[in-house]
CSV table of C-alpha atoms in Angstrom, one decimal:
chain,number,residue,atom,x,y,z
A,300,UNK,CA,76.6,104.9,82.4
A,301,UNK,CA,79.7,106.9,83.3
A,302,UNK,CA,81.9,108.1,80.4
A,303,UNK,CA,85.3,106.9,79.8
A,304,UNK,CA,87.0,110.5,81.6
A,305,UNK,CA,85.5,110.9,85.2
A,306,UNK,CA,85.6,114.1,86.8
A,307,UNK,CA,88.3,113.5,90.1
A,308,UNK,CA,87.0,114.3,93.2
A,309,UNK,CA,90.3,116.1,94.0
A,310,UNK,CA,93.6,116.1,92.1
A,311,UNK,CA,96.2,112.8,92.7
A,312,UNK,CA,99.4,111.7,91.2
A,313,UNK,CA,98.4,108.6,92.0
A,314,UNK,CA,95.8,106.0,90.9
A,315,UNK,CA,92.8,106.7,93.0
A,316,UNK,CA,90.5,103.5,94.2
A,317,UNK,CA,86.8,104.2,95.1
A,318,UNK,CA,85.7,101.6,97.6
A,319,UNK,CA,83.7,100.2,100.6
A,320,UNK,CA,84.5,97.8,103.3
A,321,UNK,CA,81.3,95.8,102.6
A,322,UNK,CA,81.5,95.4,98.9
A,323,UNK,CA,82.9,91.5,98.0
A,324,UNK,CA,84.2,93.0,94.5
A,325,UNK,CA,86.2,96.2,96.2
A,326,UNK,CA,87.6,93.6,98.9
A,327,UNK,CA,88.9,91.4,95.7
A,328,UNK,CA,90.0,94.1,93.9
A,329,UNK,CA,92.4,95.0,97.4
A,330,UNK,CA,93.9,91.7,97.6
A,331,UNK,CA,94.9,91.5,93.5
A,332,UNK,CA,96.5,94.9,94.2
A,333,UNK,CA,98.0,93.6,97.4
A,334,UNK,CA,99.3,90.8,95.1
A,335,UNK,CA,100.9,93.0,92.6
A,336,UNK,CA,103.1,94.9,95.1
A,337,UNK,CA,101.1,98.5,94.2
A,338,UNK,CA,98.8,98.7,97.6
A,339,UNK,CA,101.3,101.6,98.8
A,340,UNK,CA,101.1,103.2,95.1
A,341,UNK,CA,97.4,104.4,95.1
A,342,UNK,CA,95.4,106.3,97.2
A,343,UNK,CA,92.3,104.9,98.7
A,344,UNK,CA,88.8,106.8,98.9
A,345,UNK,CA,86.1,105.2,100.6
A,346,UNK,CA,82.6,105.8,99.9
A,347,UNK,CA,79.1,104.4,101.4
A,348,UNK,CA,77.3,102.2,98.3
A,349,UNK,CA,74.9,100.9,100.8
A,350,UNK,CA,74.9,103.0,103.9
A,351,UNK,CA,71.3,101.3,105.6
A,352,UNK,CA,72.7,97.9,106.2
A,353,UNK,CA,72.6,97.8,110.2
A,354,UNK,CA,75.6,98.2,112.6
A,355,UNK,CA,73.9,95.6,114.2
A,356,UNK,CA,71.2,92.7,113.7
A,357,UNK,CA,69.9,91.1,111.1
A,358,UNK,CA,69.9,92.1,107.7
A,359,UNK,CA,66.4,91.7,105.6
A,360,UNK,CA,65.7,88.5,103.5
A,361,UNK,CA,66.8,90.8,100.2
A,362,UNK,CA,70.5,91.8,101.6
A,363,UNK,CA,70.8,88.2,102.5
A,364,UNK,CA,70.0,86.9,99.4
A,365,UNK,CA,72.1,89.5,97.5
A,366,UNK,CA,75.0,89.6,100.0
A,367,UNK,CA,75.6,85.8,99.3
A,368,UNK,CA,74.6,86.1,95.5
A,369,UNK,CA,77.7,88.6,95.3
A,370,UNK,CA,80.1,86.7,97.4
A,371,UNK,CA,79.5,83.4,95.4
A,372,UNK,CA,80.1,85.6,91.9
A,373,UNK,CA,83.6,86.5,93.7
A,374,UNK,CA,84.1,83.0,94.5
A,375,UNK,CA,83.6,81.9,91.2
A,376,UNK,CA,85.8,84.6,89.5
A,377,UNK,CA,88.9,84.7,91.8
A,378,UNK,CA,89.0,81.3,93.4
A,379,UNK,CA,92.2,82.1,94.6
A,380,UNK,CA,91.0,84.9,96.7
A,381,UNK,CA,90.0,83.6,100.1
A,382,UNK,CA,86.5,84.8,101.0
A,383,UNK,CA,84.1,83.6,103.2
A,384,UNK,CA,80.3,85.3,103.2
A,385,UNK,CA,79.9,86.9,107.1
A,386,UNK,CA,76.9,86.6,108.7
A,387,UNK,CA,75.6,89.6,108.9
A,388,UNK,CA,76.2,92.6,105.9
A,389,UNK,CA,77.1,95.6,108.2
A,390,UNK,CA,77.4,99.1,107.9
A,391,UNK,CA,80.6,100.4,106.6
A,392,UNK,CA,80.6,104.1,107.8
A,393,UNK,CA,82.5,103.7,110.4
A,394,UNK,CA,85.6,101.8,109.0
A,395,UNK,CA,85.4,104.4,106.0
A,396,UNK,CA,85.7,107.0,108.0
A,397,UNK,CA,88.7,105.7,110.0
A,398,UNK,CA,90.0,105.1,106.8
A,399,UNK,CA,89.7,108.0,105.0
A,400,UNK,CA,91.4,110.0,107.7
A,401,UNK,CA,94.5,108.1,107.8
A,402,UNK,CA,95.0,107.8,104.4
A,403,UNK,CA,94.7,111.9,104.5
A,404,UNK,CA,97.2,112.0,107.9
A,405,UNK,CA,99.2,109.3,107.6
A,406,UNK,CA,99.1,107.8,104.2
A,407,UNK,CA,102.2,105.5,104.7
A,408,UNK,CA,99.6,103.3,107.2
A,409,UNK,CA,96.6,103.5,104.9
A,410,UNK,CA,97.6,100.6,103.0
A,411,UNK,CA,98.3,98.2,106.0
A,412,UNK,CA,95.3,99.2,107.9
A,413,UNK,CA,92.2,98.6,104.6
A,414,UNK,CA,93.8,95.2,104.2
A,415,UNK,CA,93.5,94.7,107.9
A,416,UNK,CA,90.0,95.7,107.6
A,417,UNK,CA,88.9,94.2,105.1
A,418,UNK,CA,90.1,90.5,106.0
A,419,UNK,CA,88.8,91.1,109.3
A,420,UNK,CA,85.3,90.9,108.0
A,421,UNK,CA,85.9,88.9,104.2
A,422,UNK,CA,88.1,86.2,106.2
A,423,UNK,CA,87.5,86.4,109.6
A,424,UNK,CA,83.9,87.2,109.9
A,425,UNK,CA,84.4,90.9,112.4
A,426,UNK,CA,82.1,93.4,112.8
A,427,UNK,CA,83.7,95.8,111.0
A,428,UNK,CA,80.7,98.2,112.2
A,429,UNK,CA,81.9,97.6,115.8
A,430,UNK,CA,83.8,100.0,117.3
A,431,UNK,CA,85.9,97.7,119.8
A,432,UNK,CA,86.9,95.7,116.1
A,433,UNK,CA,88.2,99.2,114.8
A,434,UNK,CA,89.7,99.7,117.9
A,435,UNK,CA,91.7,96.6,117.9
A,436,UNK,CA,92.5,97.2,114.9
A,437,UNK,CA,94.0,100.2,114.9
A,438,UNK,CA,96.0,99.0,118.4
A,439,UNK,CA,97.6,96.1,116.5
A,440,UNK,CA,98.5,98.3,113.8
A,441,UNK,CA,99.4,101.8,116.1
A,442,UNK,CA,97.8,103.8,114.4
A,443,UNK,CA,97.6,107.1,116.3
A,444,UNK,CA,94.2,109.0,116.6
A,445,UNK,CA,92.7,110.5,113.4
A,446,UNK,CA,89.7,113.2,113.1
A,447,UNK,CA,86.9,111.5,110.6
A,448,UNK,CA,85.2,113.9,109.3
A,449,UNK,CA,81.7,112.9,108.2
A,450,UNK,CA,80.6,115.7,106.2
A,451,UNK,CA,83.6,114.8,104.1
A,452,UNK,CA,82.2,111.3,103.4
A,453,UNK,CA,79.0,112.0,102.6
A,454,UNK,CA,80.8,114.5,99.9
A,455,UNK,CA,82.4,111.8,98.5
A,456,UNK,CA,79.5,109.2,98.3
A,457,UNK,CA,77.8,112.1,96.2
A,458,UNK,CA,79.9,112.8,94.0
A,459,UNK,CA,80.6,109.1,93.7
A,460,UNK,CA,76.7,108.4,93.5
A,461,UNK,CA,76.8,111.2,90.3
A,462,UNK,CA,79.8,110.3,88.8
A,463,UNK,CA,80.4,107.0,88.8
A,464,UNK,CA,77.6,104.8,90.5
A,465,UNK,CA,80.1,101.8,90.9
A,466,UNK,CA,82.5,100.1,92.6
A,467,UNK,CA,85.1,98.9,93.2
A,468,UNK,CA,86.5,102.1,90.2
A,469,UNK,CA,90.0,103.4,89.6
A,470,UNK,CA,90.6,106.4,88.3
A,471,UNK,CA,93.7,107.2,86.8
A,472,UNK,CA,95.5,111.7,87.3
A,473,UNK,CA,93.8,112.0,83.9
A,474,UNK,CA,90.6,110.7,85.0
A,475,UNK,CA,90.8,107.6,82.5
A,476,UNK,CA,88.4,105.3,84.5
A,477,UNK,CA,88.8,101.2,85.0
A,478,UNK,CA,85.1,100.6,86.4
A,479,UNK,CA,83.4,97.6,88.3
A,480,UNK,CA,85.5,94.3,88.9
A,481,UNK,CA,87.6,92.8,86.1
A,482,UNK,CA,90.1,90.2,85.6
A,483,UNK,CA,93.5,90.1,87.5
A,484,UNK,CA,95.2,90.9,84.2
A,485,UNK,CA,93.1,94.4,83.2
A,486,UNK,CA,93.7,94.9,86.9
A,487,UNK,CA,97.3,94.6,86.7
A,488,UNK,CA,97.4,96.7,83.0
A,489,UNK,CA,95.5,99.4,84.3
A,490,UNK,CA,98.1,99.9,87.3
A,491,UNK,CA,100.9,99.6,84.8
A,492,UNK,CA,99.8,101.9,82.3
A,493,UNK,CA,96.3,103.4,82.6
A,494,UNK,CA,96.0,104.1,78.7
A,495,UNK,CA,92.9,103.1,77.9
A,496,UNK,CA,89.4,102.8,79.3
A,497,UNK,CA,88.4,98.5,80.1
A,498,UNK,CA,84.6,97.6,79.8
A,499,UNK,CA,82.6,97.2,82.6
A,500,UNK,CA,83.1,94.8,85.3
A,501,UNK,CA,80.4,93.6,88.0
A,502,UNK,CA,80.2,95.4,91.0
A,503,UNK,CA,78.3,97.5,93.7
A,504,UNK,CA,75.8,100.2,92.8
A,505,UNK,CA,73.7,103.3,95.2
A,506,UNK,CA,70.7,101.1,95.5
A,507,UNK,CA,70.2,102.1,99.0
A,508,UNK,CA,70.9,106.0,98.3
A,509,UNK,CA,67.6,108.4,98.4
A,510,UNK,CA,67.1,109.8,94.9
C-alpha cells in the first residue's frame, strides 16, 4: 500500500487528480469536484488502470460482472450522482490522451472538456473509445488541435502503477495523498486544506497491467 507522501510525477501548485475515463469512482470523484466550484483549481493527469478493455465489442463475462459491480457500489455511495452502467467498458487511451494534451496546452479548457467526457459515456452511454465521439466533442467544445503524445502516457501509468496503484488519488504540492473514493465531505477537506492523509477509499487498481 502506498505511503501517506507519494513521490509527484512532476512538480504542481496545484492539487493533482490521477484518473481514467472508464473508472465509475474517478467519474464520481469529477462531478463532487464539479460541485464544489474547484474543477478549474486542479490539474488533471490521466492514466490507463485497465488499458485491454476493447475499443470495440464485447467485453468478457469478468469485466461485465465487475463493470456493473463497481457502478452499483457508486450508486449506492453517491445517489445523487447520476450514473448509468454503459454497455460496453471501453478503452480509455484515447480520451486520456486527448486529455492530457490539453490540459498541458490549454489548461483553461481541460476542465470543461473531462466533464464533457466523462458524462458522455457515465450518462449518456458514448463510446468514449470512438474517435468520431472525441471528435464531436472537441467541436462542441472548440478545442483546437493538440499533439498526444503516447510515450508520455505510458510514463505516467508507470509511475502511477508503482506509486500508487489506485484511483481515483489526489495528491496534494507536498505529495500528502487522499487515495481511492471517499465521502463528499473528505473530498471537499482535502481540497480545502490538504493537511492530513484520509484512509483508503474503494477504487480502481492495475489488474490488467503485465507484471
Amino acid at each position: 500500500m502506498p505511503t501517506a507522501t507519494v513521490r509527484l510525477p512532476f512538480p504542481s501548485s496545484r492539487i493533482l487528480v490521477v484518473s481514467d475515463f472508464n473508472c465509475p469512482y474517478c467519474y464520481t470523484l469529477n462531478e463532487w469536484i464539479e460541485r464544489l466550484g474547484r474543477a478549474g483549481q486542479v490539474r488533471w493527469i490521466g492514466i490507463e488502470h485497465r488499458p485491454t478493455l476493447p475499443t470495440a465489442g464485447d467485453n468478457n463475462p469478468g469485466d461485465t460482472v465487475t463493470l456493473h459491480t463497481e457502478v452499483a457500489d457508486v450508486q449506492e455511495r453517491a445517489p445523487e450522482v447520476e450514473v448509468v452502467a454503459p454497455d460496453t467498458w471501453v478503452n480509455s487511451n484515447a480520451a486520456v490522451l486527448l486529455q492530457n494534451a490539453v490540459e498541458d496546452e490549454h489548461p483553461e479548457l481541460a476542465p470543461r472538456l473531462r466533464s464533457r467526457i466523462f458524462r458522455a459515456y457515465w450518462r449518456e452511454g458514448q463510446s468514449i473509445s470512438s474517435p468520431g465521439v472525441l471528435s464531436s466533442i472537441s467541436a462542441e467544445l472548440q478545442i483546437p488541435p493538440v499533439e498526444t503524445e503516447e510515450d508520455y502516457l505510458d510514463e505516467l501509468t508507470d509511475w502511477w502503477r508503482h506509486s500508487l496503484d489506485r484511483i481515483p488519488c489526489m495528491l496534494a504540492p507536498t505529495g500528502l495523498a487522499h487515495l481511492g473514493l471517499q465521502d463528499f465531505n473528505a473530498v471537499q477537506s482535502f481540497l480545502n486544506s490538504a493537511i492530513h492523509a484520509s484512509s483508503v477509499g474503494p477504487g480502481c487498481r492495475s489488474r490488467d497491467l503485465e507484471p
